[in-house]
Amino acid sequence: MATTTAAPPSGAGTSRSGAARPAFLLLMTVAAVAALAVALCASVMFGSRSTSFGDVLGVLGLFGGTADDNVTTIIESRYPRTALGVLAGLCLAVAGTLMQGVSRNPLAEPGLLGINAGASASIVAATAWLGASGATDTMWWALPGALIAGVLVHVIGSAGTGTSVVRLVLAGAVLTAVLMAFIQAVTLSKPQVFDSYRYWVVGALGGRDFDVFWSVLPFAAVGFLLALALGPGLNALALGDATAVALGSNPARTRGGGLLAATLLSAAATAAVGPIAFVGLAVPHVVRALVGVDFRVQLLFSALLGPTLLLLADVIGRTVMRPTELMVGVVTAFIGAPALLIAVRRMRGTT
């Protein structure tokens, strides 16, 4: 697997080195926070029955507003999926940024580590032979499956002399192939398992409560804090191992920490909402095109734009086919693909 480094984007707010100018960076921060605020409001306002912004203010008790019990119930029922959208979007986007930074491959995304396949295999096995059902049961079976898959990939990929990103990616591909074969064998032989699995595997924010959110939050918090600590190391790693060592960085430690953080973040998101694709691949490219190649900035903006993309995709899925809903995992592909194409066209090329 070739490892390549994306060249600095040609965005108007970036210097020749690819770093964003402070004034431009401040403007982009304000715009990203505003976009996230709009997505949060839209997530609690729109659904099978839409409510107004005034109703939302009334439920929150702001500016002297009030709301009747029916509207309050409708809006409060959307709080858990909004919180899960923020958490899952942050986890997937930051994990994707870490994977692309650690592997120096613009096509890297969280699924390369076998996380999605591990969670899926665990759920299928638990549903088939242990009677697992419901969002909470699914989450508790998906989480250990995702973590075990991540550990296995690390153990297989680091066996022998040293740790190689290429071997890790190949180990993830091999483990994914084996687990997917297991999933197909079980779901094709047990129709009731297939009915349960097909709903989870697309990825959705609805049908889950705050118990799911609080259960995965510790894993997400540890992964995100570790990711923030790795920003300077990833900047040095982007210049090559020899240069990183000359600058006082430890490439092996940076890669190990990055892969651990990506595993924790991916496992938390997948266990909570299912294997939602494209967020971990598209958001890092969009962020890099907007703010440049500094990983300290990329990680922060990924944490803002990932939730924004996922929440807006969920709102579109809830409103485009009323009264039924389109799964958010389907909508992210339709939204993420054009954004990714625009971002890639802005790149000068790869080396």
Short mmCIF file of C-alpha atoms in Angstrom, two decimals:
data_model
loop_
_atom_site.label_atom_id
_atom_site.label_comp_id
_atom_site.label_asym_id
_atom_site.label_seq_id
_atom_site.Cartn_x
_atom_site.Cartn_y
_atom_site.Cartn_z
CA MET A 1 0.00 0.00 0.00
CA ALA A 2 1.55 3.27 -1.08
CA THR A 3 1.87 5.99 1.45
CA THR A 4 1.52 9.47 0.05
CA THR A 5 1.34 12.92 1.47
CA ALA A 6 -1.22 15.41 0.32
CA ALA A 7 0.32 18.63 -0.83
CA PRO A 8 -0.68 21.82 0.92
CA PRO A 9 -3.96 23.15 -0.41
CA SER A 10 -4.20 26.31 -2.42
CA GLY A 11 -6.84 27.89 -0.21
CA ALA A 12 -6.94 31.66 -0.04
CA GLY A 13 -6.23 31.70 3.66
CA THR A 14 -3.12 29.52 3.63
CA SER A 15 0.49 30.49 3.28
CA ARG A 16 3.02 28.77 1.01
CA SER A 17 3.85 26.36 3.85
CA GLY A 18 0.18 25.34 4.01
CA ALA A 19 -0.40 27.00 7.41
CA ALA A 20 -3.46 29.19 7.81
CA ARG A 21 -3.01 32.87 8.59
CA PRO A 22 -4.24 33.86 12.11
CA ALA A 23 -6.97 36.25 10.90
CA PHE A 24 -8.25 33.72 8.39
CA LEU A 25 -8.09 31.00 11.04
CA LEU A 26 -10.18 33.11 13.42
CA LEU A 27 -12.74 33.74 10.69
CA MET A 28 -12.96 30.04 9.91
CA THR A 29 -13.34 29.20 13.59
CA VAL A 30 -16.30 31.56 13.91
CA ALA A 31 -17.84 30.11 10.74
CA ALA A 32 -17.37 26.50 11.93
CA VAL A 33 -18.88 27.22 15.36
CA ALA A 34 -21.82 29.01 13.71
CA ALA A 35 -22.38 26.07 11.34
CA LEU A 36 -22.38 23.65 14.28
CA ALA A 37 -24.86 25.85 16.15
CA VAL A 38 -27.18 25.85 13.12
CA ALA A 39 -26.90 22.06 12.87
CA LEU A 40 -27.73 21.67 16.58
CA CYS A 41 -30.81 23.87 16.26
CA ALA A 42 -31.95 22.07 13.10
CA SER A 43 -31.51 18.68 14.79
CA VAL A 44 -33.95 19.55 17.59
CA MET A 45 -36.35 21.52 15.36
CA PHE A 46 -36.97 19.20 12.40
CA GLY A 47 -38.39 15.69 12.19
CA SER A 48 -41.62 13.96 11.30
CA ARG A 49 -43.25 17.02 12.89
CA SER A 50 -41.36 20.28 12.61
CA THR A 51 -41.22 22.85 15.39
CA SER A 52 -40.14 26.49 15.31
CA PHE A 53 -37.02 28.12 16.72
CA GLY A 54 -39.32 29.92 19.17
CA ASP A 55 -40.57 26.56 20.42
CA VAL A 56 -37.00 25.47 21.05
CA LEU A 57 -36.30 28.66 23.02
CA GLY A 58 -39.54 28.09 24.94
CA VAL A 59 -38.59 24.53 25.91
CA LEU A 60 -35.17 25.74 27.02
CA GLY A 61 -36.78 28.57 28.99
CA LEU A 62 -34.71 31.25 27.24
CA PHE A 63 -35.80 34.85 26.62
CA GLY A 64 -39.02 34.28 28.56
CA GLY A 65 -40.34 31.74 26.05
CA THR A 66 -42.79 28.96 26.91
CA ALA A 67 -43.99 25.82 25.15
CA ASP A 68 -46.89 23.42 25.69
CA ASP A 69 -46.35 19.88 26.95
CA ASN A 70 -46.77 18.26 23.53
CA VAL A 71 -44.12 20.42 21.87
CA THR A 72 -41.82 19.98 24.87
CA THR A 73 -42.08 16.19 24.59
CA ILE A 74 -41.35 16.27 20.85
CA ILE A 75 -38.29 18.48 21.19
CA GLU A 76 -36.89 16.68 24.24
CA SER A 77 -37.21 13.34 22.43
CA ARG A 78 -34.66 14.64 19.92
CA TYR A 79 -31.99 15.45 22.52
CA PRO A 80 -30.42 11.93 22.65
CA ARG A 81 -29.97 11.62 18.88
CA THR A 82 -28.55 15.14 18.73
CA ALA A 83 -26.01 14.33 21.47
CA LEU A 84 -25.10 11.07 19.75
CA GLY A 85 -24.70 12.91 16.44
CA VAL A 86 -22.21 15.32 18.01
CA LEU A 87 -20.28 12.52 19.70
CA ALA A 88 -20.19 10.16 16.69
CA GLY A 89 -19.35 12.94 14.21
CA LEU A 90 -16.47 14.14 16.37
CA CYS A 91 -15.12 10.63 16.87
CA LEU A 92 -15.27 9.63 13.21
CA ALA A 93 -13.80 12.88 11.86
CA VAL A 94 -10.93 13.02 14.38
CA ALA A 95 -10.20 9.31 13.88
CA GLY A 96 -10.03 9.86 10.12
CA THR A 97 -7.62 12.79 10.56
CA LEU A 98 -5.42 10.64 12.80
CA MET A 99 -5.42 7.72 10.36
CA GLN A 100 -4.47 9.94 7.41
CA GLY A 101 -1.75 11.62 9.48
CA VAL A 102 -0.26 8.43 10.89
CA SER A 103 -0.31 6.53 7.58
CA ARG A 104 0.39 9.60 5.40
CA ASN A 105 -2.23 8.22 3.08
CA PRO A 106 -5.14 10.48 1.98
CA LEU A 107 -7.39 7.43 1.50
CA ALA A 108 -7.01 6.18 5.07
CA GLU A 109 -10.14 6.07 7.24
CA PRO A 110 -11.16 4.38 10.54
CA GLY A 111 -12.48 1.22 8.84
CA LEU A 112 -8.94 0.27 7.81
CA LEU A 113 -8.25 -1.05 11.32
CA GLY A 114 -11.06 -3.60 11.17
CA ILE A 115 -13.11 -1.72 13.77
CA ASN A 116 -16.37 -1.86 11.83
CA ALA A 117 -15.97 -5.52 10.98
CA GLY A 118 -15.14 -6.40 14.60
CA ALA A 119 -18.22 -4.62 15.94
CA SER A 120 -20.42 -6.18 13.25
CA ALA A 121 -19.15 -9.71 13.92
CA SER A 122 -19.68 -9.30 17.66
CA ILE A 123 -23.27 -8.13 17.17
CA VAL A 124 -24.08 -10.91 14.72
CA ALA A 125 -22.66 -13.57 17.07
CA ALA A 126 -24.48 -12.13 20.11
CA THR A 127 -27.77 -11.89 18.20
CA ALA A 128 -27.49 -15.40 16.80
CA TRP A 129 -26.50 -17.31 19.93
CA LEU A 130 -27.01 -15.06 22.98
CA GLY A 131 -30.32 -13.39 22.11
CA ALA A 132 -29.03 -9.81 22.09
CA SER A 133 -31.56 -7.24 20.88
CA GLY A 134 -32.26 -3.52 21.24
CA ALA A 135 -29.97 -0.50 20.95
CA THR A 136 -28.38 -0.87 24.40
CA ASP A 137 -27.60 -4.58 24.00
CA THR A 138 -26.20 -3.89 20.55
CA MET A 139 -23.94 -1.14 21.88
CA TRP A 140 -22.52 -3.33 24.68
CA TRP A 141 -21.72 -6.13 22.21
CA ALA A 142 -20.34 -3.84 19.50
CA LEU A 143 -17.92 -2.03 21.82
CA PRO A 144 -15.80 -5.04 22.93
CA GLY A 145 -15.91 -6.44 19.38
CA ALA A 146 -14.53 -3.21 17.96
CA LEU A 147 -11.82 -2.92 20.62
CA ILE A 148 -10.74 -6.56 20.28
CA ALA A 149 -10.52 -6.19 16.51
CA GLY A 150 -8.35 -3.09 16.94
CA VAL A 151 -6.04 -4.90 19.39
CA LEU A 152 -5.75 -7.94 17.08
CA VAL A 153 -4.80 -5.72 14.14
CA HIS A 154 -2.14 -4.01 16.23
CA VAL A 155 -0.75 -7.34 17.49
CA ILE A 156 -0.66 -8.89 14.01
CA GLY A 157 0.70 -5.76 12.35
CA SER A 158 3.44 -5.20 14.92
CA ALA A 159 4.63 -8.81 15.05
CA GLY A 160 8.26 -9.26 14.06
CA THR A 161 10.72 -6.40 13.75
CA GLY A 162 9.18 -3.04 14.52
CA THR A 163 5.78 -1.60 13.62
CA SER A 164 4.91 -0.88 9.99
CA VAL A 165 1.86 1.11 8.96
CA VAL A 166 1.62 -0.94 5.77
CA ARG A 167 1.55 -4.17 7.78
CA LEU A 168 -1.08 -2.73 10.11
CA VAL A 169 -3.28 -1.79 7.18
CA LEU A 170 -2.81 -5.22 5.60
CA ALA A 171 -3.61 -6.88 8.94
CA GLY A 172 -6.78 -4.80 9.10
CA ALA A 173 -7.73 -5.86 5.56
CA VAL A 174 -7.14 -9.53 6.34
CA LEU A 175 -9.09 -9.44 9.61
CA THR A 176 -11.92 -7.55 7.92
CA ALA A 177 -12.13 -10.14 5.15
CA VAL A 178 -12.28 -13.02 7.65
CA LEU A 179 -14.90 -11.34 9.83
CA MET A 180 -17.06 -10.34 6.88
CA ALA A 181 -17.04 -13.94 5.68
CA PHE A 182 -18.18 -15.01 9.17
CA ILE A 183 -20.94 -12.37 9.13
CA GLN A 184 -22.19 -13.47 5.73
CA ALA A 185 -22.22 -17.12 6.75
CA VAL A 186 -24.27 -16.43 9.90
CA THR A 187 -26.72 -13.90 8.43
CA LEU A 188 -27.41 -16.00 5.34
CA SER A 189 -28.16 -19.06 7.45
CA LYS A 190 -30.27 -17.22 10.08
CA PRO A 191 -32.85 -14.83 8.55
CA GLN A 192 -33.87 -13.37 11.94
CA VAL A 193 -30.25 -12.32 12.56
CA PHE A 194 -30.08 -10.73 9.12
CA ASP A 195 -33.22 -8.67 9.84
CA SER A 196 -31.61 -7.23 12.99
CA TYR A 197 -28.15 -6.79 11.47
CA ARG A 198 -29.27 -4.97 8.30
CA TYR A 199 -30.82 -2.16 10.39
CA TRP A 200 -27.67 -1.67 12.48
CA VAL A 201 -25.12 -1.93 9.68
CA VAL A 202 -26.42 1.12 7.77
CA GLY A 203 -25.89 3.42 10.75
CA ALA A 204 -28.56 5.52 12.47
CA LEU A 205 -28.86 8.08 15.27
CA GLY A 206 -32.50 7.37 16.15
CA GLY A 207 -33.86 4.72 18.50
CA ARG A 208 -31.16 5.28 21.11
CA ASP A 209 -31.29 7.00 24.49
CA PHE A 210 -28.79 8.78 26.72
CA ASP A 211 -27.64 5.47 28.25
CA VAL A 212 -25.83 4.73 24.98
CA PHE A 213 -24.25 8.20 24.98
CA TRP A 214 -22.96 7.97 28.56
CA SER A 215 -21.66 4.42 28.03
CA VAL A 216 -19.33 5.31 25.14
CA LEU A 217 -18.40 8.81 26.33
CA PRO A 218 -15.35 7.72 28.44
CA PHE A 219 -13.76 5.93 25.46
CA ALA A 220 -14.40 8.91 23.20
CA ALA A 221 -13.01 11.39 25.77
CA VAL A 222 -9.77 9.44 26.27
CA GLY A 223 -9.30 9.04 22.52
CA PHE A 224 -9.93 12.73 21.82
CA LEU A 225 -7.58 13.99 24.54
CA LEU A 226 -4.87 11.64 23.30
CA ALA A 227 -5.43 12.89 19.74
CA LEU A 228 -5.02 16.52 20.80
CA ALA A 229 -1.75 15.67 22.56
CA LEU A 230 -0.40 14.10 19.34
CA GLY A 231 -0.85 17.19 17.13
CA PRO A 232 2.79 18.40 17.27
CA GLY A 233 4.08 14.86 16.75
CA LEU A 234 1.91 14.40 13.67
CA ASN A 235 3.26 17.66 12.21
CA ALA A 236 6.80 16.33 12.62
CA LEU A 237 5.82 12.91 11.24
CA ALA A 238 4.42 14.53 8.08
CA LEU A 239 7.98 15.69 7.25
CA GLY A 240 9.32 12.13 7.28
CA ASP A 241 10.74 9.87 9.97
CA ALA A 242 14.31 11.16 9.68
CA THR A 243 13.26 14.80 9.98
CA ALA A 244 10.90 13.95 12.85
CA VAL A 245 13.76 12.33 14.78
CA ALA A 246 15.98 15.33 14.06
CA LEU A 247 13.28 17.60 15.49
CA GLY A 248 13.19 15.56 18.71
CA SER A 249 10.01 13.63 17.96
CA ASN A 250 9.55 9.87 18.32
CA PRO A 251 7.80 8.54 15.17
CA ALA A 252 7.06 5.09 16.64
CA ARG A 253 5.45 6.58 19.72
CA THR A 254 3.44 9.04 17.63
CA ARG A 255 2.15 6.26 15.34
CA GLY A 256 1.31 4.00 18.28
CA GLY A 257 -0.53 6.77 20.10
CA GLY A 258 -2.35 7.82 16.94
CA LEU A 259 -3.53 4.31 16.19
CA LEU A 260 -4.64 3.80 19.81
CA ALA A 261 -6.62 7.05 19.80
CA ALA A 262 -8.17 6.22 16.40
CA THR A 263 -9.18 2.79 17.70
CA LEU A 264 -10.86 4.22 20.82
CA LEU A 265 -12.69 6.91 18.83
CA SER A 266 -13.81 4.55 16.07
CA ALA A 267 -14.96 1.89 18.54
CA ALA A 268 -17.01 4.44 20.52
CA ALA A 269 -18.72 5.82 17.41
CA THR A 270 -19.41 2.44 15.82
CA ALA A 271 -20.78 0.94 19.03
CA ALA A 272 -23.09 3.93 19.55
CA VAL A 273 -24.56 4.49 16.08
CA GLY A 274 -23.29 1.75 13.76
CA PRO A 275 -20.67 1.86 11.00
CA ILE A 276 -21.39 5.24 9.39
CA ALA A 277 -19.18 5.68 6.35
CA PHE A 278 -17.63 8.71 4.63
CA VAL A 279 -17.42 11.07 7.64
CA GLY A 280 -13.97 9.78 8.59
CA LEU A 281 -12.77 10.06 4.98
CA ALA A 282 -14.42 13.27 3.73
CA VAL A 283 -14.15 15.60 6.73
CA PRO A 284 -10.31 15.48 7.00
CA HIS A 285 -10.02 16.43 3.31
CA VAL A 286 -12.47 19.31 3.67
CA VAL A 287 -10.71 20.54 6.81
CA ARG A 288 -7.28 20.32 5.16
CA ALA A 289 -8.53 22.31 2.18
CA LEU A 290 -9.92 25.01 4.50
CA VAL A 291 -7.25 25.49 7.17
CA GLY A 292 -4.05 23.94 5.83
CA VAL A 293 -1.83 21.09 6.94
CA ASP A 294 -1.18 21.90 10.63
CA PHE A 295 -2.52 18.85 12.47
CA ARG A 296 -3.13 20.82 15.67
CA VAL A 297 -5.65 22.94 13.74
CA GLN A 298 -6.97 20.03 11.67
CA LEU A 299 -7.92 18.04 14.76
CA LEU A 300 -9.86 20.94 16.28
CA PHE A 301 -11.72 21.74 13.05
CA SER A 302 -12.48 18.06 12.47
CA ALA A 303 -14.09 18.05 15.92
CA LEU A 304 -16.34 20.92 14.76
CA LEU A 305 -17.15 19.92 11.17
CA GLY A 306 -17.64 16.18 11.82
CA PRO A 307 -20.67 16.72 14.10
CA THR A 308 -21.99 19.41 11.74
CA LEU A 309 -21.95 17.06 8.74
CA LEU A 310 -23.52 14.18 10.65
CA LEU A 311 -26.30 16.26 12.23
CA LEU A 312 -27.23 17.94 8.94
CA ALA A 313 -27.28 14.54 7.23
CA ASP A 314 -29.58 13.24 9.94
CA VAL A 315 -31.92 16.23 9.55
CA ILE A 316 -32.11 15.68 5.78
CA GLY A 317 -32.83 11.99 6.34
CA ARG A 318 -35.66 12.85 8.72
CA THR A 319 -37.32 15.42 6.47
CA VAL A 320 -36.81 14.30 2.87
CA MET A 321 -39.15 11.28 3.09
CA ARG A 322 -41.64 12.23 5.79
CA PRO A 323 -43.13 10.55 7.73
CA THR A 324 -40.53 7.81 7.25
CA GLU A 325 -36.81 8.39 7.78
CA LEU A 326 -33.79 7.79 5.57
CA MET A 327 -30.89 6.30 7.52
CA VAL A 328 -28.13 8.79 8.25
CA GLY A 329 -25.49 6.39 6.94
CA VAL A 330 -27.07 6.64 3.48
CA VAL A 331 -27.34 10.43 3.55
CA THR A 332 -23.70 10.97 4.60
CA ALA A 333 -22.55 9.32 1.39
CA PHE A 334 -24.69 11.68 -0.74
CA ILE A 335 -23.49 14.74 1.18
CA GLY A 336 -19.90 13.66 1.76
CA ALA A 337 -19.10 12.61 -1.81
CA PRO A 338 -19.56 16.08 -3.43
CA ALA A 339 -17.72 17.75 -0.54
CA LEU A 340 -14.84 15.33 -0.95
CA LEU A 341 -14.70 15.89 -4.71
CA ILE A 342 -14.55 19.66 -4.25
CA ALA A 343 -11.81 19.32 -1.65
CA VAL A 344 -9.77 16.97 -3.82
CA ARG A 345 -10.02 19.34 -6.80
CA ARG A 346 -8.51 22.07 -4.63
CA MET A 347 -5.47 19.95 -3.86
CA ARG A 348 -2.44 20.68 -6.02
CA GLY A 349 -1.55 17.01 -6.21
CA THR A 350 0.20 14.31 -4.26
CA THR A 351 3.82 13.34 -3.91
#
